[in-house]
Coordinates of C-alpha atoms in Angstrom, one line a residue:
M1 CA -3.1 -79.8 -48.4
L2 CA 1.5 -79.9 -49.0
K3 CA 1.0 -76.5 -50.7
T4 CA -1.2 -74.6 -48.2
I5 CA 1.4 -75.1 -45.6
L6 CA 4.2 -74.5 -47.0
S7 CA 2.5 -71.1 -48.7
Q8 CA 3.3 -70.1 -44.9
V9 CA 6.9 -70.2 -45.0
K10 CA 7.5 -66.8 -46.8
E11 CA 10.8 -65.0 -45.5
F12 CA 11.8 -68.2 -44.4
K13 CA 12.1 -69.9 -47.6
R14 CA 16.3 -69.0 -48.0
V15 CA 16.7 -70.8 -44.3
S16 CA 15.1 -73.7 -45.4
I17 CA 17.1 -74.2 -48.7
L18 CA 20.1 -73.6 -46.2
T19 CA 19.5 -76.3 -43.8
P20 CA 19.4 -79.5 -46.2
V21 CA 22.1 -77.4 -47.9
F22 CA 24.6 -77.5 -44.8
V23 CA 23.0 -80.9 -43.9
L24 CA 24.4 -82.6 -47.4
G25 CA 27.6 -81.1 -46.5
E26 CA 28.4 -82.2 -42.8
V27 CA 27.2 -86.0 -44.1
I28 CA 30.1 -86.0 -46.9
L29 CA 32.6 -85.0 -44.5
E30 CA 31.3 -87.1 -41.8
M31 CA 31.6 -90.2 -44.9
V32 CA 34.8 -89.3 -45.8
I33 CA 36.9 -88.9 -41.8
P34 CA 36.1 -92.8 -41.8
L35 CA 38.1 -93.4 -45.5
L36 CA 40.9 -91.3 -43.7
M37 CA 40.5 -93.2 -40.4
A38 CA 41.5 -96.6 -42.7
S39 CA 44.4 -94.8 -44.6
I40 CA 46.0 -94.3 -40.8
I41 CA 45.4 -97.8 -40.0
D42 CA 46.6 -99.4 -43.0
E43 CA 49.0 -96.7 -44.3
G44 CA 50.1 -95.4 -41.4
V45 CA 49.9 -97.2 -38.4
T46 CA 50.8 -101.2 -40.6
A47 CA 53.2 -99.8 -42.3
G48 CA 54.7 -98.1 -39.2
N49 CA 54.3 -93.9 -41.1
I50 CA 54.3 -91.5 -38.3
D51 CA 54.1 -88.5 -40.6
H52 CA 51.3 -89.7 -42.9
I53 CA 49.2 -90.6 -39.3
K54 CA 49.9 -86.6 -38.4
T55 CA 48.8 -85.0 -41.7
T56 CA 45.8 -87.5 -42.2
G57 CA 44.8 -86.9 -38.2
L58 CA 45.0 -83.3 -39.1
W59 CA 43.3 -83.2 -42.0
M60 CA 40.9 -85.7 -39.7
L61 CA 40.6 -82.7 -36.8
L62 CA 39.8 -80.2 -39.7
L63 CA 37.0 -81.7 -41.0
A64 CA 35.7 -82.6 -38.2
V65 CA 35.8 -79.2 -37.4
V66 CA 33.9 -78.5 -40.8
S67 CA 31.3 -80.5 -40.3
L68 CA 30.7 -79.3 -36.7
C69 CA 30.2 -75.9 -38.3
L70 CA 28.0 -76.7 -40.6
G71 CA 25.9 -79.1 -38.3
L72 CA 25.5 -76.4 -35.9
L73 CA 24.7 -73.7 -38.8
S74 CA 21.8 -76.5 -40.1
A75 CA 20.7 -76.5 -36.5
R76 CA 20.4 -72.9 -36.7
F77 CA 18.6 -72.6 -39.4
G78 CA 16.3 -75.5 -39.0
A79 CA 14.9 -74.5 -35.8
Q80 CA 14.8 -70.6 -37.2
A81 CA 12.8 -72.4 -40.1
S82 CA 10.3 -74.2 -38.4
A83 CA 9.6 -72.0 -35.9
G84 CA 9.5 -69.4 -38.1
L85 CA 6.3 -71.5 -40.1
A86 CA 5.3 -72.1 -36.8
R87 CA 4.9 -68.2 -36.4
N88 CA 3.2 -67.8 -39.5
L89 CA 0.5 -70.7 -39.5
R90 CA -0.7 -69.4 -36.3
Q91 CA -0.7 -66.3 -37.6
A92 CA -2.5 -66.8 -40.7
M93 CA -5.1 -69.0 -38.4
F94 CA -5.9 -66.7 -36.4
E95 CA -6.3 -63.7 -38.8
K96 CA -8.5 -66.1 -41.0
I97 CA -10.7 -67.0 -37.8
Q98 CA -10.8 -63.1 -37.8
T99 CA -13.1 -63.3 -40.8
Y100 CA -15.2 -65.5 -40.2
S101 CA -19.0 -65.2 -39.9
F102 CA -20.7 -66.5 -37.0
S103 CA -21.8 -69.4 -38.9
N104 CA -18.4 -70.2 -40.2
I105 CA -17.4 -70.4 -36.6
D106 CA -20.1 -72.4 -35.5
K107 CA -18.3 -74.8 -38.1
F108 CA -15.3 -75.2 -35.3
S109 CA -15.9 -75.5 -31.6
T110 CA -13.7 -73.3 -29.6
S111 CA -11.3 -75.9 -28.1
S112 CA -10.7 -77.6 -31.4
L113 CA -10.0 -74.1 -32.8
I114 CA -7.5 -74.0 -29.8
T115 CA -6.1 -77.6 -30.7
R116 CA -5.2 -76.4 -34.0
L117 CA -3.5 -73.0 -32.9
T118 CA -1.2 -74.9 -30.6
T119 CA -0.9 -78.9 -30.7
D120 CA -1.6 -78.9 -34.6
V121 CA 0.7 -76.2 -35.2
T122 CA 3.2 -77.5 -33.0
N123 CA 3.2 -81.2 -34.7
V124 CA 3.8 -79.5 -38.1
Q125 CA 6.7 -77.2 -36.4
N126 CA 8.3 -80.6 -35.3
A127 CA 7.8 -82.6 -39.0
Y128 CA 9.1 -79.3 -40.7
M129 CA 12.1 -79.8 -38.3
M130 CA 12.7 -82.9 -39.5
I131 CA 12.1 -82.8 -43.0
L132 CA 14.8 -80.3 -43.1
R133 CA 17.5 -82.0 -41.4
M134 CA 16.9 -85.6 -41.0
C135 CA 14.9 -86.3 -44.4
S136 CA 18.1 -84.6 -46.0
R137 CA 20.3 -86.3 -43.8
A138 CA 19.3 -90.3 -43.9
P139 CA 18.6 -90.4 -47.3
A140 CA 22.1 -88.8 -48.2
S141 CA 24.0 -90.8 -45.0
L142 CA 22.7 -94.0 -46.3
L143 CA 23.4 -93.6 -50.0
V144 CA 26.8 -92.1 -49.6
A145 CA 27.6 -94.8 -47.3
M146 CA 26.2 -97.6 -49.6
V147 CA 28.0 -96.4 -52.1
L148 CA 31.2 -96.6 -50.3
S149 CA 30.7 -99.6 -48.6
F150 CA 30.4 -101.2 -52.5
S151 CA 33.4 -99.4 -53.5
I152 CA 35.2 -100.7 -50.7
N153 CA 33.9 -104.5 -50.8
A154 CA 30.7 -105.2 -53.2
E155 CA 30.5 -108.8 -51.5
L156 CA 30.5 -107.6 -47.4
A157 CA 28.6 -104.4 -48.6
S158 CA 25.2 -106.7 -50.2
I159 CA 25.0 -107.5 -46.3
Y160 CA 23.4 -104.5 -45.9
L161 CA 21.6 -104.0 -49.0
V162 CA 19.3 -107.1 -48.0
A163 CA 19.6 -105.7 -44.3
V164 CA 17.8 -102.2 -45.7
V165 CA 15.3 -104.1 -47.6
V166 CA 13.9 -106.1 -45.4
L167 CA 14.2 -103.6 -42.6
G168 CA 12.3 -100.7 -44.7
V169 CA 9.4 -103.6 -45.3
L170 CA 9.1 -104.0 -41.8
L171 CA 9.0 -100.4 -40.3
F172 CA 6.8 -99.4 -43.2
L173 CA 4.0 -102.0 -42.1
I174 CA 5.0 -100.4 -38.2
M175 CA 4.3 -96.8 -39.5
S176 CA 0.8 -98.2 -41.5
R177 CA -0.9 -99.7 -39.0
A178 CA 0.4 -96.7 -36.1
M179 CA -0.9 -94.0 -38.4
K180 CA -4.5 -94.6 -37.7
Y181 CA -4.3 -94.2 -34.1
F182 CA -2.5 -90.5 -34.4
K183 CA -5.3 -89.5 -36.8
Q184 CA -7.5 -90.7 -34.1
V185 CA -5.9 -89.0 -31.4
F186 CA -6.9 -85.0 -32.2
Q187 CA -10.3 -85.1 -31.8
K188 CA -9.4 -86.7 -28.4
Y189 CA -7.4 -83.7 -27.2
D190 CA -10.3 -81.3 -29.0
D191 CA -12.9 -82.9 -26.4
M192 CA -10.1 -82.7 -23.3
N193 CA -9.8 -79.0 -24.4
A194 CA -13.5 -78.6 -24.3
S195 CA -13.7 -80.4 -20.7
V196 CA -10.9 -77.7 -19.8
Q197 CA -12.4 -74.7 -21.3
E198 CA -15.7 -75.3 -19.9
N199 CA -14.8 -76.1 -16.1
V200 CA -12.6 -72.6 -16.2
T201 CA -15.2 -71.0 -17.7
G202 CA -18.0 -72.3 -15.5
I203 CA -15.9 -72.7 -12.3
R204 CA -18.3 -70.5 -10.1
V205 CA -21.4 -72.6 -11.3
V206 CA -19.3 -75.5 -10.6
K207 CA -18.1 -75.1 -7.2
A208 CA -21.9 -73.4 -6.5
Y209 CA -23.2 -77.0 -7.1
V210 CA -20.1 -79.0 -5.8
R211 CA -19.9 -80.7 -9.0
E212 CA -15.5 -80.6 -8.4
D213 CA -16.0 -84.4 -8.2
H214 CA -18.1 -84.7 -11.6
E215 CA -15.7 -82.2 -13.3
N216 CA -12.8 -84.6 -12.3
K217 CA -14.6 -87.4 -13.8
K218 CA -14.9 -86.0 -17.1
F219 CA -11.6 -84.6 -17.8
Q220 CA -10.4 -87.4 -16.4
K221 CA -12.1 -89.7 -18.7
A222 CA -10.7 -87.6 -21.8
S223 CA -7.8 -87.6 -20.6
Q224 CA -7.6 -90.9 -20.3
N225 CA -9.1 -91.9 -24.3
I226 CA -6.0 -89.5 -25.5
Y227 CA -3.7 -92.0 -23.1
K228 CA -5.1 -95.1 -24.7
T229 CA -4.9 -93.8 -27.9
F230 CA -1.2 -92.4 -27.6
L231 CA -0.7 -96.2 -25.8
S232 CA -2.1 -98.2 -28.6
A233 CA 0.3 -96.3 -31.3
E234 CA 3.5 -96.5 -28.9
K235 CA 3.1 -100.2 -28.3
I236 CA 3.4 -100.7 -32.1
L237 CA 6.2 -98.6 -32.3
S238 CA 8.1 -100.5 -29.6
W239 CA 9.2 -102.8 -32.1
N240 CA 11.3 -100.1 -33.6
A241 CA 14.1 -100.3 -31.8
P242 CA 14.4 -104.0 -31.1
L243 CA 14.3 -104.5 -35.0
M244 CA 16.8 -101.7 -35.4
N245 CA 18.8 -103.5 -32.5
F246 CA 19.0 -106.7 -34.0
T247 CA 19.6 -105.7 -37.2
V248 CA 22.7 -103.6 -36.9
Y249 CA 24.4 -106.1 -34.4
A250 CA 23.6 -108.9 -36.9
C251 CA 25.1 -106.5 -39.4
I252 CA 27.8 -106.6 -37.1
L253 CA 28.2 -109.6 -36.4
L254 CA 28.0 -110.8 -40.3
I255 CA 30.1 -108.2 -41.2
S256 CA 33.3 -109.6 -38.9
W257 CA 33.1 -113.0 -39.0
L258 CA 33.0 -112.9 -43.2
G259 CA 35.7 -109.6 -43.1
A260 CA 37.9 -111.6 -40.3
N261 CA 38.3 -114.6 -42.6
M262 CA 38.5 -112.1 -45.7
I263 CA 41.8 -110.1 -43.9
V264 CA 43.2 -113.9 -42.9
G265 CA 42.7 -114.4 -47.0
S266 CA 44.2 -111.0 -47.8
S267 CA 41.4 -109.8 -49.8
L268 CA 40.6 -107.4 -46.8
T269 CA 42.7 -105.0 -44.7
T270 CA 41.9 -104.4 -41.4
G271 CA 41.2 -100.1 -42.1
E272 CA 38.6 -101.6 -44.8
L273 CA 36.7 -103.9 -42.1
M274 CA 36.7 -100.9 -40.1
N275 CA 35.0 -98.5 -42.6
L276 CA 32.2 -101.3 -43.5
L277 CA 31.8 -101.6 -39.6
T278 CA 31.2 -97.8 -39.5
Y279 CA 29.2 -97.4 -42.6
C280 CA 27.1 -100.3 -41.2
M281 CA 26.0 -98.1 -38.5
N282 CA 25.6 -95.4 -40.6
I283 CA 23.0 -97.2 -43.0
L284 CA 21.4 -98.6 -40.2
M285 CA 20.9 -95.2 -38.3
S286 CA 19.8 -93.3 -41.3
L287 CA 16.8 -96.1 -41.5
M288 CA 15.5 -95.5 -38.0
M289 CA 15.9 -91.5 -38.9
L290 CA 13.6 -92.4 -41.7
S291 CA 11.4 -94.5 -39.5
M292 CA 10.9 -91.3 -36.8
V293 CA 10.7 -88.8 -39.4
F294 CA 7.9 -91.4 -41.3
V295 CA 6.3 -91.2 -37.5
M296 CA 6.6 -87.5 -37.3
I297 CA 5.1 -87.0 -40.8
T298 CA 2.0 -89.6 -40.0
M299 CA 1.2 -87.3 -36.9
S300 CA 1.7 -84.1 -38.1
T301 CA -0.1 -85.4 -41.3
A302 CA -3.3 -85.0 -39.4
S303 CA -2.3 -82.1 -38.0
A304 CA -1.7 -80.2 -41.1
E305 CA -5.3 -81.4 -42.5
R306 CA -7.4 -79.6 -39.6
I307 CA -5.3 -76.5 -40.3
C308 CA -5.4 -76.7 -43.5
E309 CA -9.7 -76.8 -42.4
V310 CA -9.3 -73.7 -40.9
L311 CA -6.8 -71.9 -43.9
K312 CA -8.7 -72.6 -46.3
E313 CA -12.3 -72.3 -44.8
E314 CA -14.7 -69.2 -46.1
P315 CA -15.4 -66.5 -44.4
D316 CA -19.4 -66.3 -45.4
L317 CA -19.7 -62.4 -45.2
V318 CA -17.6 -61.0 -47.8
N319 CA -17.4 -57.2 -49.0
P320 CA -18.9 -56.9 -52.6
E321 CA -16.5 -55.8 -55.8
H322 CA -17.1 -51.9 -55.0
P323 CA -18.6 -51.5 -51.2
V324 CA -20.0 -48.2 -49.7
H325 CA -18.4 -46.2 -46.7
T326 CA -20.8 -44.3 -45.8
I327 CA -23.6 -44.6 -44.2
A328 CA -26.2 -41.5 -44.8
D329 CA -28.5 -42.3 -41.2
G330 CA -29.7 -44.5 -39.0
S331 CA -32.9 -45.6 -40.9
V332 CA -33.7 -49.1 -41.0
E333 CA -35.7 -51.3 -42.7
F334 CA -36.8 -54.9 -43.3
R335 CA -38.5 -56.6 -46.6
H336 CA -40.0 -59.4 -46.3
V337 CA -36.8 -61.2 -44.3
D338 CA -36.7 -64.6 -44.0
F339 CA -33.4 -65.6 -41.8
A340 CA -32.5 -69.4 -40.8
Y341 CA -29.2 -70.3 -38.7
R342 CA -29.0 -73.3 -41.6
K343 CA -29.7 -73.5 -45.5
N344 CA -31.4 -76.4 -45.2
A345 CA -33.3 -76.0 -41.7
D346 CA -36.6 -77.4 -41.6
K347 CA -37.8 -74.1 -40.9
P348 CA -36.6 -70.5 -40.6
V349 CA -35.8 -68.2 -37.4
L350 CA -37.7 -65.6 -38.9
K351 CA -40.5 -65.3 -41.2
D352 CA -41.3 -62.6 -43.8
I353 CA -40.5 -59.5 -41.6
N354 CA -41.6 -56.3 -42.4
L355 CA -40.8 -53.4 -40.9
S356 CA -39.6 -49.6 -41.1
V357 CA -37.6 -47.3 -38.5
R358 CA -37.1 -44.2 -38.7
S359 CA -33.3 -42.5 -38.1
G360 CA -33.8 -41.2 -34.4
E361 CA -36.8 -43.6 -33.6
T362 CA -36.3 -45.4 -30.3
I363 CA -37.8 -49.4 -30.9
G364 CA -38.6 -51.4 -28.0
I365 CA -38.4 -55.1 -29.0
I366 CA -40.0 -57.2 -26.6
G367 CA -41.2 -61.1 -26.8
G368 CA -40.8 -64.6 -25.1
T369 CA -37.7 -66.5 -25.1
G370 CA -36.9 -68.7 -28.1
S371 CA -39.1 -65.4 -30.5
A372 CA -35.7 -64.5 -32.3
K373 CA -35.0 -61.3 -30.9
T374 CA -31.1 -61.7 -30.7
S375 CA -31.5 -63.3 -34.8
L376 CA -33.8 -60.4 -35.6
V377 CA -31.1 -57.5 -34.7
S378 CA -28.3 -59.4 -35.5
L379 CA -29.4 -59.3 -39.1
I380 CA -28.8 -55.1 -38.7
S381 CA -24.5 -55.1 -38.7
R382 CA -24.8 -58.5 -40.7
L383 CA -23.9 -60.8 -38.2
Y384 CA -25.0 -62.9 -40.3
D385 CA -27.1 -62.7 -43.8
V386 CA -30.4 -63.1 -44.1
T387 CA -32.1 -66.1 -46.4
A388 CA -34.6 -64.5 -48.7
G389 CA -35.7 -60.4 -48.6
Q390 CA -33.4 -57.5 -47.8
V391 CA -32.2 -55.3 -44.6
L392 CA -31.3 -51.7 -45.1
V393 CA -29.4 -49.0 -43.5
G394 CA -29.4 -45.7 -44.5
G395 CA -31.8 -46.6 -47.4
R396 CA -28.6 -49.4 -49.0
D397 CA -29.1 -52.9 -48.4
V398 CA -26.3 -54.0 -45.8
R399 CA -24.7 -56.3 -48.5
E400 CA -23.5 -53.0 -50.5
Y401 CA -21.6 -51.5 -47.7
D402 CA -17.8 -52.5 -46.8
L403 CA -18.4 -54.9 -43.5
E404 CA -15.9 -52.3 -41.2
S405 CA -17.6 -49.3 -41.9
L406 CA -20.9 -50.6 -41.1
R407 CA -20.3 -52.1 -37.9
D408 CA -18.4 -48.9 -36.8
Q409 CA -21.9 -47.2 -37.3
V410 CA -24.2 -49.7 -35.7
S411 CA -22.7 -50.7 -32.3
V412 CA -24.0 -53.6 -30.7
V413 CA -24.2 -54.7 -26.6
L414 CA -24.3 -57.8 -26.7
Q415 CA -26.5 -59.8 -24.6
K416 CA -23.1 -61.7 -22.9
N417 CA -21.2 -58.9 -21.9
V418 CA -17.4 -59.4 -22.4
L419 CA -14.9 -57.4 -20.8
F420 CA -11.4 -58.3 -21.2
S421 CA -7.8 -58.2 -19.3
G422 CA -7.2 -54.5 -19.0
T423 CA -8.1 -51.2 -17.5
I424 CA -11.5 -49.2 -17.4
L425 CA -9.9 -47.2 -19.9
E426 CA -8.4 -49.3 -22.1
N427 CA -11.2 -51.4 -22.5
L428 CA -13.5 -48.5 -23.3
R429 CA -11.1 -47.7 -26.0
W430 CA -12.6 -50.8 -27.8
G431 CA -15.2 -48.0 -29.3
D432 CA -12.3 -45.7 -29.7
E433 CA -9.0 -46.5 -29.8
N434 CA -8.4 -42.4 -30.3
A435 CA -10.8 -41.7 -27.4
S436 CA -9.8 -38.9 -25.3
L437 CA -10.6 -39.2 -21.6
E438 CA -13.1 -36.6 -21.6
E439 CA -15.2 -38.7 -24.4
C440 CA -14.5 -41.7 -22.2
K441 CA -16.0 -40.1 -19.2
R442 CA -18.5 -39.3 -21.6
A443 CA -19.7 -41.8 -22.4
C444 CA -19.8 -43.5 -18.8
R445 CA -21.8 -40.7 -17.8
L446 CA -24.8 -41.5 -20.5
A447 CA -24.2 -45.3 -19.5
C448 CA -24.6 -44.2 -15.9
A449 CA -21.1 -46.1 -14.9
D450 CA -19.4 -42.7 -13.6
E451 CA -20.9 -42.8 -10.6
F452 CA -19.0 -46.3 -9.5
I453 CA -15.8 -46.0 -11.5
E454 CA -15.3 -42.7 -9.4
K455 CA -15.4 -44.9 -6.1
M456 CA -13.2 -47.0 -7.3
P457 CA -9.7 -46.0 -5.7
D458 CA -8.0 -46.2 -9.2
G459 CA -10.9 -44.9 -11.2
Y460 CA -10.4 -45.4 -14.7
D461 CA -7.3 -46.7 -14.1
T462 CA -8.7 -50.1 -12.3
Y463 CA -7.3 -53.3 -13.2
L464 CA -10.4 -55.8 -15.0
E465 CA -9.6 -59.3 -14.6
Q466 CA -10.5 -61.2 -17.4
G467 CA -14.1 -61.2 -18.3
G468 CA -14.6 -58.4 -16.4
T469 CA -15.0 -61.1 -12.9
N470 CA -14.3 -58.3 -10.4
V471 CA -17.2 -56.4 -11.4
S472 CA -20.8 -57.1 -10.7
G473 CA -22.7 -58.2 -13.7
G474 CA -24.8 -54.6 -14.0
Q475 CA -21.5 -52.9 -14.1
R476 CA -20.3 -55.1 -17.1
Q477 CA -23.3 -53.9 -18.9
R478 CA -22.9 -50.2 -18.4
L479 CA -19.3 -50.3 -19.1
C480 CA -20.3 -52.3 -22.6
I481 CA -22.6 -49.5 -23.3
A482 CA -20.2 -47.0 -22.8
R483 CA -17.9 -48.7 -25.1
A484 CA -20.3 -49.0 -27.9
L485 CA -21.3 -45.6 -27.3
L486 CA -17.5 -44.1 -27.7
K487 CA -18.1 -45.2 -31.6
K488 CA -20.7 -42.6 -32.3
P489 CA -23.3 -44.8 -33.8
K490 CA -26.0 -44.0 -36.2
V491 CA -28.0 -47.2 -35.0
L492 CA -27.4 -48.7 -31.4
I493 CA -28.5 -51.5 -30.7
L494 CA -28.8 -52.8 -26.6
D495 CA -29.6 -56.5 -26.7
D496 CA -31.5 -56.9 -23.1
S497 CA -28.4 -55.3 -21.6
T498 CA -29.1 -53.6 -19.0
S499 CA -31.1 -56.7 -17.4
A500 CA -29.0 -56.8 -14.6
V501 CA -29.4 -52.9 -14.5
D502 CA -32.2 -51.9 -11.3
T503 CA -35.1 -50.2 -13.0
A504 CA -34.1 -46.9 -11.3
T505 CA -30.3 -46.6 -13.3
D506 CA -32.0 -47.9 -16.4
A507 CA -34.7 -45.2 -16.4
R508 CA -31.6 -42.6 -16.2
I509 CA -29.7 -44.6 -19.0
R510 CA -33.2 -44.2 -21.1
Q511 CA -33.6 -40.6 -20.1
A512 CA -29.7 -39.8 -21.1
F513 CA -30.1 -41.5 -24.5
A514 CA -32.7 -39.6 -25.4
R515 CA -31.5 -36.1 -24.2
E516 CA -28.0 -36.8 -25.6
I517 CA -28.0 -38.5 -28.8
P518 CA -31.3 -38.1 -30.2
D519 CA -30.4 -38.6 -33.9
T520 CA -28.9 -42.1 -33.1
T521 CA -31.5 -45.3 -33.6
K522 CA -31.7 -47.2 -30.8
F523 CA -32.9 -51.3 -30.7
I524 CA -33.6 -52.3 -27.2
I525 CA -34.3 -55.2 -26.6
A526 CA -36.2 -56.0 -23.3
Q527 CA -37.5 -58.4 -21.1
R528 CA -39.5 -55.9 -18.7
V529 CA -42.0 -54.0 -20.1
S530 CA -40.8 -50.4 -18.3
S531 CA -37.8 -50.8 -19.9
V532 CA -39.9 -50.7 -23.3
S533 CA -42.7 -48.3 -22.4
G534 CA -40.8 -45.1 -23.3
A535 CA -39.8 -45.8 -26.7
D536 CA -41.2 -44.3 -30.1
R537 CA -42.1 -47.8 -30.9
I538 CA -42.4 -51.3 -29.8
L539 CA -42.2 -54.7 -31.6
V540 CA -43.9 -57.7 -30.2
L541 CA -41.3 -60.8 -31.6
D542 CA -43.7 -64.4 -31.2
D543 CA -42.1 -67.2 -32.9
G544 CA -40.0 -65.3 -35.5
V545 CA -43.2 -63.5 -36.5
I546 CA -44.2 -59.8 -35.5
S547 CA -47.3 -59.8 -33.6
G548 CA -47.8 -56.4 -33.2
F549 CA -45.5 -53.4 -33.9
D550 CA -47.0 -50.0 -32.5
T551 CA -47.0 -47.4 -29.2
H552 CA -47.0 -48.9 -25.8
E553 CA -50.6 -47.0 -25.4
N554 CA -51.9 -48.9 -28.7
L555 CA -50.2 -51.9 -28.4
L556 CA -52.3 -52.3 -24.5
K557 CA -55.1 -52.1 -26.6
T558 CA -54.8 -54.2 -29.4
N559 CA -51.8 -57.0 -28.9
P560 CA -53.4 -59.4 -26.5
I561 CA -49.5 -60.8 -26.5
Y562 CA -48.7 -57.2 -24.9
Q563 CA -51.3 -57.3 -22.6
D564 CA -50.7 -60.3 -21.0
V565 CA -46.8 -59.5 -20.2
Y566 CA -47.7 -55.8 -18.9
E567 CA -50.9 -57.4 -16.8
S568 CA -48.1 -60.3 -15.7
Q569 CA -45.3 -57.6 -14.6
T570 CA -47.5 -55.0 -13.2
S571 CA -49.2 -57.7 -10.9
G572 CA -45.6 -58.4 -9.4
N573 CA -44.5 -61.6 -11.5
G574 CA -42.3 -59.8 -13.4
D575 CA -41.1 -62.5 -16.0
F576 CA -42.0 -62.4 -19.8
D577 CA -42.3 -66.3 -19.7
E578 CA -44.8 -66.3 -17.0
G579 CA -47.2 -63.7 -17.9
S580 CA -47.4 -65.2 -21.0
D581 CA -49.1 -68.5 -23.0
H582 CA -48.1 -67.5 -26.4

């Protein structure tokens, strides 16, 4: 874990090394200043030597200024190193997530990934800052102060040694008990983030069903769980301060009492007593700093483990050693394909799929809810890998292709239409970032999106809210189709992507496809028979098995499932699942 986290320090290694170096310099100078103060008292004030007081005072001032400069530099470099590590961790995690297949993403919830990219990285950043500064400062300060104390008076310094051992044991017991609560709290952060995400994403549904009170209670419960866990940890940690204060004041009292007796007996000077009291504070404050570092490390360990889970997760889908970058044509073939989302699934989602599609054909896909229509087309662009068998595009197994090249040529309009915040033109250019305005307009004409875009005051510069919430469902679908067409793909997959479009517009889109992109192989998933009746062939799926694969006319004669759907829709019901008992 430590190796994985530190591997992201990268260009911030220099400042990471300089930070503790400057901290050590600052500590050494701070430890020298009390010695000079003792010298002023014993050799200046007591002896009445004004010159010694002035000279030593100037040295103290110089050392204080240098120590301040070293402290400022260590703070700056420490902040730079920790912020840089946080930046690199976020970037590495985000880039890693981009390489995940859908099955990889399924292992992490969206809310969990957000927590890892934000809260967990912040905890590691804070811990790294404390390690660079306090983890070098506290041991060095403790060690130097202890050595100097023993060099002044070993008998009195032994009080510190006892205090350090006792306090160290007590702090360890406190930290070990608090650790388990910090490990639990980040899972509860995931639950809270999930509650927020669901609420914001589905805010229209929440308001439509007047469920604000229910959502408030759900969030309150998640927030309360975090509060209780933190409270449990803080109750244990609250013993830190009183124990530390008790030890500090006990040491001061003992040293003052015993030191006063020694001064009376002339075995200790006033300056040396003052030195011992100063080092007492340094030693015990060093222990306090170490306890704070330990708390932060305890919290960040759980966060670091969660970050490493993301960084170490290996993508299921990777490029072959020598990938193919050119796709010959849009032909698609399934050879004895089985597919399951999990390796240990009881039964596959798709079973023994065999079909061959020529380049340029239009294939309609129809089937009931859960018949694996989306799963079938997801294999073409290799969003998932088959469990058994082969999927071929352009005559080659999809696993032989470079993933980017394959997905550039197999364009998918997903069932969930996703638009991003930005202008319509910016969203369209997701298909081709170098596309000209004319190319974008042509794609919109094919998708019948131009008719509503040109009516908008700003046209193609109209700003879309996140998710495209300021346009209708049908308009979102047409924009997503236009975006896919800009890729100029050899295979175009429309996954129920005209469901929110009226039948007349749906027909115009299909006619435009047939006229303008005849060489592109088209897969059209639909619930309406009218959307696929004009296809060259229609694939009927039933519970992951091919029930029929033929033309509209032949299926009406031979396939009972297709017959039921057709009859139910032409009789006015219009819903796939209502009309079929299969």
